[in-house]
Short mmCIF file of C-alpha atoms in Angstrom, two decimals:
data_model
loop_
_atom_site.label_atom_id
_atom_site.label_comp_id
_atom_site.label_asym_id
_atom_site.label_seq_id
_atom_site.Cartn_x
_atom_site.Cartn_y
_atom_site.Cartn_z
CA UNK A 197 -27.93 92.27 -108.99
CA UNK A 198 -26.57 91.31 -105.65
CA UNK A 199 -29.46 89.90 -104.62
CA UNK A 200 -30.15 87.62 -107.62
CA UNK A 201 -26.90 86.40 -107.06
CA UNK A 202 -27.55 85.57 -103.26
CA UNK A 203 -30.52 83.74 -104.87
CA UNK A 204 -28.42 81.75 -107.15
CA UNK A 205 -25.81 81.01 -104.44
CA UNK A 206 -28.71 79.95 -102.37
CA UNK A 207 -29.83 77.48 -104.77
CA UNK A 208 -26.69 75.84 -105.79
CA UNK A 209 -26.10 75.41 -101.59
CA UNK A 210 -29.67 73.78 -101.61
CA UNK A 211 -28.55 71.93 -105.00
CA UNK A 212 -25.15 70.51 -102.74
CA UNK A 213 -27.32 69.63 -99.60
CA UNK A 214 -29.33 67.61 -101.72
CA UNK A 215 -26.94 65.74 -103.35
CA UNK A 216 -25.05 64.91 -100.44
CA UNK A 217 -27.96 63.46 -98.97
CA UNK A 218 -28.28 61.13 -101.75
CA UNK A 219 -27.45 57.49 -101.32
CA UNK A 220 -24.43 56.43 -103.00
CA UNK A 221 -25.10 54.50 -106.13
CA UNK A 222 -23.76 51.05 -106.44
CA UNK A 223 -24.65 48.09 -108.59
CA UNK A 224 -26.57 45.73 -106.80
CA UNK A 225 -24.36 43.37 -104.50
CA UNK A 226 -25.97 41.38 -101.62
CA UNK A 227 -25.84 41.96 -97.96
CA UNK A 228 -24.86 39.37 -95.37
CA UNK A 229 -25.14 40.56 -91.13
CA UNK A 230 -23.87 38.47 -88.67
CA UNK A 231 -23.77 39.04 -84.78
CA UNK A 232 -25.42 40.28 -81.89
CA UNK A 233 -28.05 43.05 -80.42
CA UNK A 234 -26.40 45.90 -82.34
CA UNK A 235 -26.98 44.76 -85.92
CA UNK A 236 -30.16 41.50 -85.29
CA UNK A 237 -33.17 42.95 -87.21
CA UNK A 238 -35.20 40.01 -86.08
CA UNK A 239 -34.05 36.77 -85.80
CA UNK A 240 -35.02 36.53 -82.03
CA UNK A 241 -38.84 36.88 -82.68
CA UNK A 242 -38.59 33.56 -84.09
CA UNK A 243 -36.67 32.01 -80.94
CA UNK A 244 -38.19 31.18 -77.36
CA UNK A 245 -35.76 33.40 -75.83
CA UNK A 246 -36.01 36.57 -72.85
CA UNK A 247 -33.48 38.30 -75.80
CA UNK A 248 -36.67 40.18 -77.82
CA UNK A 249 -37.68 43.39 -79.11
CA UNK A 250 -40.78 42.65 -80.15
CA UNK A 251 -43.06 44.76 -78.34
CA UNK A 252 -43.67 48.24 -78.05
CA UNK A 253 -41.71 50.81 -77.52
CA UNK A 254 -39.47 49.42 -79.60
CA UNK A 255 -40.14 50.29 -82.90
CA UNK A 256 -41.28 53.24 -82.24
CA UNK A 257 -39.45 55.47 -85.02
CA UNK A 258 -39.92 52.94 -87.62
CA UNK A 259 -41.23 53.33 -90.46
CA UNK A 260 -44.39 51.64 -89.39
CA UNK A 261 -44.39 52.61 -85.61
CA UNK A 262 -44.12 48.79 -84.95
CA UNK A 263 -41.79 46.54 -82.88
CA UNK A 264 -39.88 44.64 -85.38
CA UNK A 265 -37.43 42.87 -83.26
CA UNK A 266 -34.43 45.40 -83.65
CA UNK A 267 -33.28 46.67 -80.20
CA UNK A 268 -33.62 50.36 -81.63
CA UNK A 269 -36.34 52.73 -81.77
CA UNK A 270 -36.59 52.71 -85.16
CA UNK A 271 -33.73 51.37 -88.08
CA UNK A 272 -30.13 49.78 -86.41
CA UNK A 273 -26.55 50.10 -88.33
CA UNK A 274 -27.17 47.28 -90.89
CA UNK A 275 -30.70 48.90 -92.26
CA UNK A 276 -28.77 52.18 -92.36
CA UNK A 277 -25.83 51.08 -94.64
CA UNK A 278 -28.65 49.85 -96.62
CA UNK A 279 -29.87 52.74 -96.89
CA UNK A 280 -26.96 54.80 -97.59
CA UNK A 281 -25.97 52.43 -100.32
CA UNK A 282 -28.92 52.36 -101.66
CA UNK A 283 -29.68 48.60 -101.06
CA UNK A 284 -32.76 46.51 -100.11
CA UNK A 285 -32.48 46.15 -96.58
CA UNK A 286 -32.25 42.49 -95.65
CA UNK A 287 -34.46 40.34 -94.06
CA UNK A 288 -34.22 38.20 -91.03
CA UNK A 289 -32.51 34.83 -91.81
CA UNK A 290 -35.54 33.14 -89.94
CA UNK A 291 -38.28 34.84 -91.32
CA UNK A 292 -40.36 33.10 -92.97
CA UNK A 293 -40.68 35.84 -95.85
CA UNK A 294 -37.39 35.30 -97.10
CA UNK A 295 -37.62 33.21 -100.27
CA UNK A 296 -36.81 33.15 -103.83
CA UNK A 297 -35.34 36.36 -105.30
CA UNK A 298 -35.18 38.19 -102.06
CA UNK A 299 -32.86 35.82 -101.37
CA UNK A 300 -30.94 37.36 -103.62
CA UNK A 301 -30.51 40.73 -101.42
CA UNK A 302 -28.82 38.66 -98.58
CA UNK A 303 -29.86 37.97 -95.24
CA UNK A 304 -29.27 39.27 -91.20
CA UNK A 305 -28.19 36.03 -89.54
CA UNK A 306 -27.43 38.29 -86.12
CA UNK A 307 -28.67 37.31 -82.87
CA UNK A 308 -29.11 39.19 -79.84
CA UNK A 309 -26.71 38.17 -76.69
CA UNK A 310 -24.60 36.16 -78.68
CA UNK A 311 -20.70 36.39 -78.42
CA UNK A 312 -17.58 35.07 -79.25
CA UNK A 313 -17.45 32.62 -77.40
CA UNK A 314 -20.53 29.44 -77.04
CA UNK A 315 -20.79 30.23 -73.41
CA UNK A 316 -21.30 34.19 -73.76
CA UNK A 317 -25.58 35.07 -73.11
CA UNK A 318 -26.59 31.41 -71.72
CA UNK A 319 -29.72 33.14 -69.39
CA UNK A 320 -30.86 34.31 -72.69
CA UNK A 321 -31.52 30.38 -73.27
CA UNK A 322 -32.46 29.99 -77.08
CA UNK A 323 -30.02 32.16 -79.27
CA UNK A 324 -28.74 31.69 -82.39
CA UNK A 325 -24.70 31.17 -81.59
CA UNK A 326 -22.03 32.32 -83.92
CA UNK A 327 -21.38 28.83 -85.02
CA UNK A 328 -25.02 28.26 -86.11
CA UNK A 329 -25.43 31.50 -87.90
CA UNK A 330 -22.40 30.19 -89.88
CA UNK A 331 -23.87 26.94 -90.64
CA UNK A 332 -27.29 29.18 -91.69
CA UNK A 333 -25.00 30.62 -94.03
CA UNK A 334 -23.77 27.85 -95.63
CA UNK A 335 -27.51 26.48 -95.62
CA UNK A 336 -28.31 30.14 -97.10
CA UNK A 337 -25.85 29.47 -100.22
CA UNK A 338 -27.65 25.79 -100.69
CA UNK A 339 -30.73 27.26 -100.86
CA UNK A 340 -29.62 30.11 -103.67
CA UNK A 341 -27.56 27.29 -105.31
CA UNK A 342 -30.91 25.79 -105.93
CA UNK A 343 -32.68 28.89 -107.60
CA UNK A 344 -29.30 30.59 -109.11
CA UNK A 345 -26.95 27.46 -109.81
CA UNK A 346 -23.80 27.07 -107.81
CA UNK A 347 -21.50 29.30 -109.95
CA UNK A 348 -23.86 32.20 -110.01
CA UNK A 349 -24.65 31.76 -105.66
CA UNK A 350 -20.17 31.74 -105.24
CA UNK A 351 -20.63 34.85 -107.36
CA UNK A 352 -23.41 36.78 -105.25
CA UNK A 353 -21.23 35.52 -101.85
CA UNK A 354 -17.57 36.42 -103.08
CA UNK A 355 -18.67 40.05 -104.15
CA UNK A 356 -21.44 40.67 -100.87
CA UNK A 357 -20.51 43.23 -98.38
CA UNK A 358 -20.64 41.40 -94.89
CA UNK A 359 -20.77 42.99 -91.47
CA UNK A 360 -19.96 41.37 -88.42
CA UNK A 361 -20.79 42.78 -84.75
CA UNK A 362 -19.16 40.60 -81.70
CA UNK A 363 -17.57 41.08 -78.56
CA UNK A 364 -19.44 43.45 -76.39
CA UNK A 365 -21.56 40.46 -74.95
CA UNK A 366 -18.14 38.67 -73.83
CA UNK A 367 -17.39 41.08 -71.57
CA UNK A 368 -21.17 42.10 -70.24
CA UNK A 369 -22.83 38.92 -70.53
CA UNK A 370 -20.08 36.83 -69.52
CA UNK A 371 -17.29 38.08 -67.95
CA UNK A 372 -18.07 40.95 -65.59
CA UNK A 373 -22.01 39.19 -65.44
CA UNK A 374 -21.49 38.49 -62.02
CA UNK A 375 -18.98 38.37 -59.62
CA UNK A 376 -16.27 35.61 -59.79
CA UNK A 377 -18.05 34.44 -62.75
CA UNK A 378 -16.79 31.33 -64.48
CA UNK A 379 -14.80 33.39 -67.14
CA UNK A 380 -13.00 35.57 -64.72
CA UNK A 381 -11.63 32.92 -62.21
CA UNK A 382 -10.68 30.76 -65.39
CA UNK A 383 -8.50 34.06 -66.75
CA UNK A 384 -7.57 37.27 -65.89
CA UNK A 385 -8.90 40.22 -68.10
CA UNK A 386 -5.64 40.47 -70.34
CA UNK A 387 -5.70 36.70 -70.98
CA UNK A 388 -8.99 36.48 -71.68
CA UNK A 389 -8.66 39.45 -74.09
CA UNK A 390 -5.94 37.01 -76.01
CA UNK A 391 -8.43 34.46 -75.79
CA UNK A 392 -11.33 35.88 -77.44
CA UNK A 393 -9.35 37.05 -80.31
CA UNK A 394 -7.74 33.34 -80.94
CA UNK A 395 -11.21 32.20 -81.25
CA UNK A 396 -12.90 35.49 -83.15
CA UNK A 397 -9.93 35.01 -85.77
CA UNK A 398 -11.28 31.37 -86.16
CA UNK A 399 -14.76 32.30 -86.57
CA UNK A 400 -13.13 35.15 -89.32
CA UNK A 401 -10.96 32.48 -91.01
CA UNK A 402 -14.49 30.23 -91.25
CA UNK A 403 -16.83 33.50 -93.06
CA UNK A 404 -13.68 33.71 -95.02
CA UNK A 405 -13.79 30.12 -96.11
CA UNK A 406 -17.52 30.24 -97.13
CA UNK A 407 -16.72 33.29 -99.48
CA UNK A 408 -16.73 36.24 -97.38
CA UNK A 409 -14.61 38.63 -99.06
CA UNK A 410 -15.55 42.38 -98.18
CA UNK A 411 -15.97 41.91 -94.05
CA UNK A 412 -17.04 45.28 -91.56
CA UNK A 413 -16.06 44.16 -88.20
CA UNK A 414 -16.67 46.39 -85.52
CA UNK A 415 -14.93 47.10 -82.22
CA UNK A 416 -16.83 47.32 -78.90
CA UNK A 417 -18.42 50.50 -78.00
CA UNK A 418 -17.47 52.10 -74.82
CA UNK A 419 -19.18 49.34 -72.35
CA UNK A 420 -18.45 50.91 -69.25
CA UNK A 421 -20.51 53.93 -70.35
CA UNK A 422 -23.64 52.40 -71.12
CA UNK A 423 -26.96 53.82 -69.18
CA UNK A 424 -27.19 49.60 -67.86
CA UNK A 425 -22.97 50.16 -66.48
CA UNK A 426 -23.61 53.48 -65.00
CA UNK A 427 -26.59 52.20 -63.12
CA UNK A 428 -25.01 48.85 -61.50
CA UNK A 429 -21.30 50.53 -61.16
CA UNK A 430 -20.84 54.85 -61.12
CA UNK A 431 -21.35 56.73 -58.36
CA UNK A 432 -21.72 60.27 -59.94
CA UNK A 433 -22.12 59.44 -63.49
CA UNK A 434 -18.61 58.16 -64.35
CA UNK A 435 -17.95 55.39 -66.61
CA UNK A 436 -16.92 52.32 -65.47
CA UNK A 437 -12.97 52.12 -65.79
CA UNK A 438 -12.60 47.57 -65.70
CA UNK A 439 -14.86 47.89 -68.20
CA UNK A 440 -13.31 50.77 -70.26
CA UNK A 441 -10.14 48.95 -69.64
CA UNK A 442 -11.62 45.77 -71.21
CA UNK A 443 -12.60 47.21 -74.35
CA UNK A 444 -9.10 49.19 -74.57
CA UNK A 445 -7.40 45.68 -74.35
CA UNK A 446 -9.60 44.59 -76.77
CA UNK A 447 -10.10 47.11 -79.86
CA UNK A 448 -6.62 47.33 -80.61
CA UNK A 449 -5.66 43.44 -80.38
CA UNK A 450 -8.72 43.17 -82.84
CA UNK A 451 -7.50 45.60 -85.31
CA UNK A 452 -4.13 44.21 -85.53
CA UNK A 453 -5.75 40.38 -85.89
CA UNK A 454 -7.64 41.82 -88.55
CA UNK A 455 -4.28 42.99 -90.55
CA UNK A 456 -2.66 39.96 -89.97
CA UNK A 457 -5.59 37.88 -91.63
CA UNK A 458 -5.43 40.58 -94.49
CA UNK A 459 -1.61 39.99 -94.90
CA UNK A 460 -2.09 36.32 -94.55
CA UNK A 461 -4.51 36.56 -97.40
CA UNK A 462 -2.72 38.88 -99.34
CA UNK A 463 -5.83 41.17 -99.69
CA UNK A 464 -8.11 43.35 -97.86
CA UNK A 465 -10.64 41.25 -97.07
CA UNK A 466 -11.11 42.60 -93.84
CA UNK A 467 -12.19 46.20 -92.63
CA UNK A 468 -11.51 47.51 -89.45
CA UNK A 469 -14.46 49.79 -87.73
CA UNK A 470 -13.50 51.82 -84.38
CA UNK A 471 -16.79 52.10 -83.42
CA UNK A 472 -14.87 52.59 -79.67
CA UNK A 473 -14.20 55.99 -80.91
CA UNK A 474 -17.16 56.52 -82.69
CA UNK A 475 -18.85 56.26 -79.72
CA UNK A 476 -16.63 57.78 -77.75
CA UNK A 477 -17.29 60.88 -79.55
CA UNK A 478 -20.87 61.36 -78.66
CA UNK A 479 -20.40 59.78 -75.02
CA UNK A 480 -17.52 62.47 -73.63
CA UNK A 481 -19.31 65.56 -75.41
CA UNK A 482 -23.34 64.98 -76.60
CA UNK A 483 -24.08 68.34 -76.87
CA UNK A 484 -20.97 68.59 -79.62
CA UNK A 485 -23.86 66.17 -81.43
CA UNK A 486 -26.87 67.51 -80.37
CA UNK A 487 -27.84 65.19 -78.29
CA UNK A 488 -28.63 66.50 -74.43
CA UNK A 489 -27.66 63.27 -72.67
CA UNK A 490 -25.54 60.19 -73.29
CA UNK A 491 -25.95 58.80 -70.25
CA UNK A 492 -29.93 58.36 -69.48
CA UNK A 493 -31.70 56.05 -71.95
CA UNK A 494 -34.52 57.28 -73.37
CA UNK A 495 -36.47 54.38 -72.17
CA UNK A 496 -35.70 52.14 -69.46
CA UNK A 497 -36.05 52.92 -65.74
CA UNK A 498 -34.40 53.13 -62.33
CA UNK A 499 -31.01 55.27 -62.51
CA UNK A 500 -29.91 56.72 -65.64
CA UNK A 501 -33.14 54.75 -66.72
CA UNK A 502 -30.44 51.67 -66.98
CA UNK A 503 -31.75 49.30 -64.92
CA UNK A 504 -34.19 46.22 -66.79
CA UNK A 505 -35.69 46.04 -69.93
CA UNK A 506 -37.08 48.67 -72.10
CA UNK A 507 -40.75 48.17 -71.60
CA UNK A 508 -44.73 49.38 -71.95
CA UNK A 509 -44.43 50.85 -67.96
CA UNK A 510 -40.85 52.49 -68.47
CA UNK A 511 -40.35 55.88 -68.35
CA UNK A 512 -40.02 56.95 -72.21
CA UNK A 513 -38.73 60.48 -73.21
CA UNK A 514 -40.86 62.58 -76.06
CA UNK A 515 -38.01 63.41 -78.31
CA UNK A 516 -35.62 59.92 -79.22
CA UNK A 517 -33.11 62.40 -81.48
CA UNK A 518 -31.40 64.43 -78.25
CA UNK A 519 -30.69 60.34 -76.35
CA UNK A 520 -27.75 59.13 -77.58
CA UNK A 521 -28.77 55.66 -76.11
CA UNK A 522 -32.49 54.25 -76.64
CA UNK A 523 -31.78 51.79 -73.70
CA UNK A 524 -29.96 50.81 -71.47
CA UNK A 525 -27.45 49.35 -73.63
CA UNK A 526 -27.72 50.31 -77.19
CA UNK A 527 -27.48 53.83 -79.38
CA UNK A 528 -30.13 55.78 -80.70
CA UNK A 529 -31.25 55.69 -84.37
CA UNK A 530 -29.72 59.09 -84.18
CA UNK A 531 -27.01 57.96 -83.16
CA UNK A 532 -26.39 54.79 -85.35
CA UNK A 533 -26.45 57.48 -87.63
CA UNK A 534 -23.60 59.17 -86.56
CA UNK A 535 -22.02 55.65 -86.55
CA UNK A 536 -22.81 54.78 -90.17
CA UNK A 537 -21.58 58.27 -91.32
CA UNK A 538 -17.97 57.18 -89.66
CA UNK A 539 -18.44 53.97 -91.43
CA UNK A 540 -19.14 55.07 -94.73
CA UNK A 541 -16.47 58.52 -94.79
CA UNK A 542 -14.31 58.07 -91.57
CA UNK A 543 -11.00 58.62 -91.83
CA UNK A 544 -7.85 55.86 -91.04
CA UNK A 545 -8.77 56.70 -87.10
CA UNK A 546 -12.07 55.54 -87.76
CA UNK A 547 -11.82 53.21 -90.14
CA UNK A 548 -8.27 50.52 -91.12
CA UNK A 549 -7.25 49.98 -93.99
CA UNK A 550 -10.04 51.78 -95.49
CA UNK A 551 -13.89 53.68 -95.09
CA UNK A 552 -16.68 51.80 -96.76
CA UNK A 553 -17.13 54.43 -99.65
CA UNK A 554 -13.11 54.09 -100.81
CA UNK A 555 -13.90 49.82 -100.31
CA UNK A 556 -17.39 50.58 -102.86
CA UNK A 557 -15.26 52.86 -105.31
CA UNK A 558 -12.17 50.08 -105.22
CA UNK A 559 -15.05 47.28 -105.92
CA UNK A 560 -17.29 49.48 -108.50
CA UNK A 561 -13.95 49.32 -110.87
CA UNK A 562 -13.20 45.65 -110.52
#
């Protein structure tokens, strides 16, 4: 008898396990991805630009064991939540696949080394700036207008999710690029803090204005602990502390622009992810997430593998699951994992006013 009943309780665990695993059902709602490295699934291969992920090893977890432009060894955060929701993933904005109806699923506008601010990535040369993947959007909606009529398109926009990615490349790519770069003898860090969040809330107000009305918009990671910081600035592995101290100005002056455009509004339009602590999580204590390092990239080279690009001749480790970064700057798919998991369940630390399954339940009623 007892051990029928272990069998049954074993089965209703495996029954659980299952269903948790599931991807939450919603009705179908389109997905629109602006930004930078972090969340671009593409948009670069179509660019003459040094910013590219288009050959091997990149890629190298995908689904098809191919470089597809995403600086990831296999899927990033915005193929993820697509997953998780169950939604089409989205295509790149510039590829040339992306007509008629799959239109309709949205479209990844992001574009790696882009920033805040115009100026932010420059020796990347030909990127696709914040300001012009807002004008693609607008282009985007004129081109559904045309299949879908102009009600219908205002329809798909106002009830998309949206996820936005900026800020990280401010700091790295502009900055603390170089010494006594432009940036840093024009402010010092706190006022240039100030200053990036004047000009994200514009960019904000402007997605708003062209329908955007469920927005993910995530913090900075922790910058100064990227394989790429620990190899130009630690001396025994530390992270860097300007750099911390950047993104500690930052996060919070984000979060509370972000309320203030929600109470200006008068609705939640926009949702707050501390992907700082997210991070943060895996980065002070990997083996807490099975990881066995978070500060050598799995594929780069020189110390802590941080040093250049992610390459054909870099050193490459066997097993991409225990590296919480892929290179020298950005997370695992492991690890986006982690990330998206925050995302979607996270509680008010990770996530202000609300986690992306409460925002899905609120929207599935309305």
């Amino acid at each position: 008898m007892s051990c029928s009943l272990s069998f049954l309780s074993y089965c209703i665990l495996l029954l659980v396990l299952a269903f948790c695993n599931l991807p939450l059902e919603v009705e179908s709602r389109a997905f629109f991805v602006f930004g930078d490295s972090l969340v671009d699934n593409g948009n670069n291969n179509y660019l003459l630009t040094s910013a590219r992920a288009d050959s091997p090893p990149y890629g190298i977890d995908y689904p098809t064991h191919r470089a597809t432009g995403r600086f990831s060894n296999g899927l990033n955060i915005p193929d993820i939540i697509s997953e998780q929701l169950g939604m089409e993933p989205t295509l790149p904005y510039l590829a040339p696949q992306l007509t008629g109806d799959r239109l309709l699923v949205g479209a990844n506008f992001a574009s790696a080394g882009v920033g805040i601010l115009n100026d932010t990535g420059i020796q990347f040369f030909n990127i696709i700036r914040i300001g012009k993947q807002l004008e693609y959007f607008e282009q985007y909606q004129r081109r559904v207008s045309g299949l879908i009529g102009a009600e219908q398109t205002e329809q798909l926009v106002n009830s998309a999710l949206i996820l936005i990615t900026l800020g990280g490349n401010d700091f790295v790519n502009n900055y603390y690029l170089i010494p006594f770069s432009a940036r840093s003898r024009q402010f010092s860090l706190p006022d240039y803090v100030v200053y990036l969040i004047s000009e994200y809330r514009k960019i904000l107000q402007k997605l708003y204005d062209l329908g955007g009305r469920r927005v993910l918009v995530t913090g900075t990671g922790p910058i100064g602990c990227v394989p790429a910081e620990l190899a130009q600035r630690s001396t025994s592995g530390e992270c860097s502390i300007e750099l911390q101290r950047a993104a500690a100005l930052f996060n919070p002056q984000l979060t509370q622009m972000l309320a203030d455009l929600n109470s200006q509004i008068g609705a939640n339009v926009f949702i707050a992810a501390n992907t700082f602590t997210m991070n943060m999580n895996f980065v002070s204590n990997p083996q807490a997430y099975g990881f066995v390092t978070s500060k050598i990239a799995c594929c780069g080279q020189g110390p802590y593998n941080g040093i250049g690009l992610c390459t054909p001749l870099s050193n490459l480790c066997p097993n991409r699951d225990i590296y919480a970064f892929w290179d020298p700057f950005h997370p695992s798919e492991r690890a986006n994992r982690i990330i998206v998991q925050q995302i979607l369940t996270g509680s008010s630390e990770y996530m202000n006013p609300m986690n992306l399954s409460t925002v899905m339940a609120l929207d599935s009623r309305t």
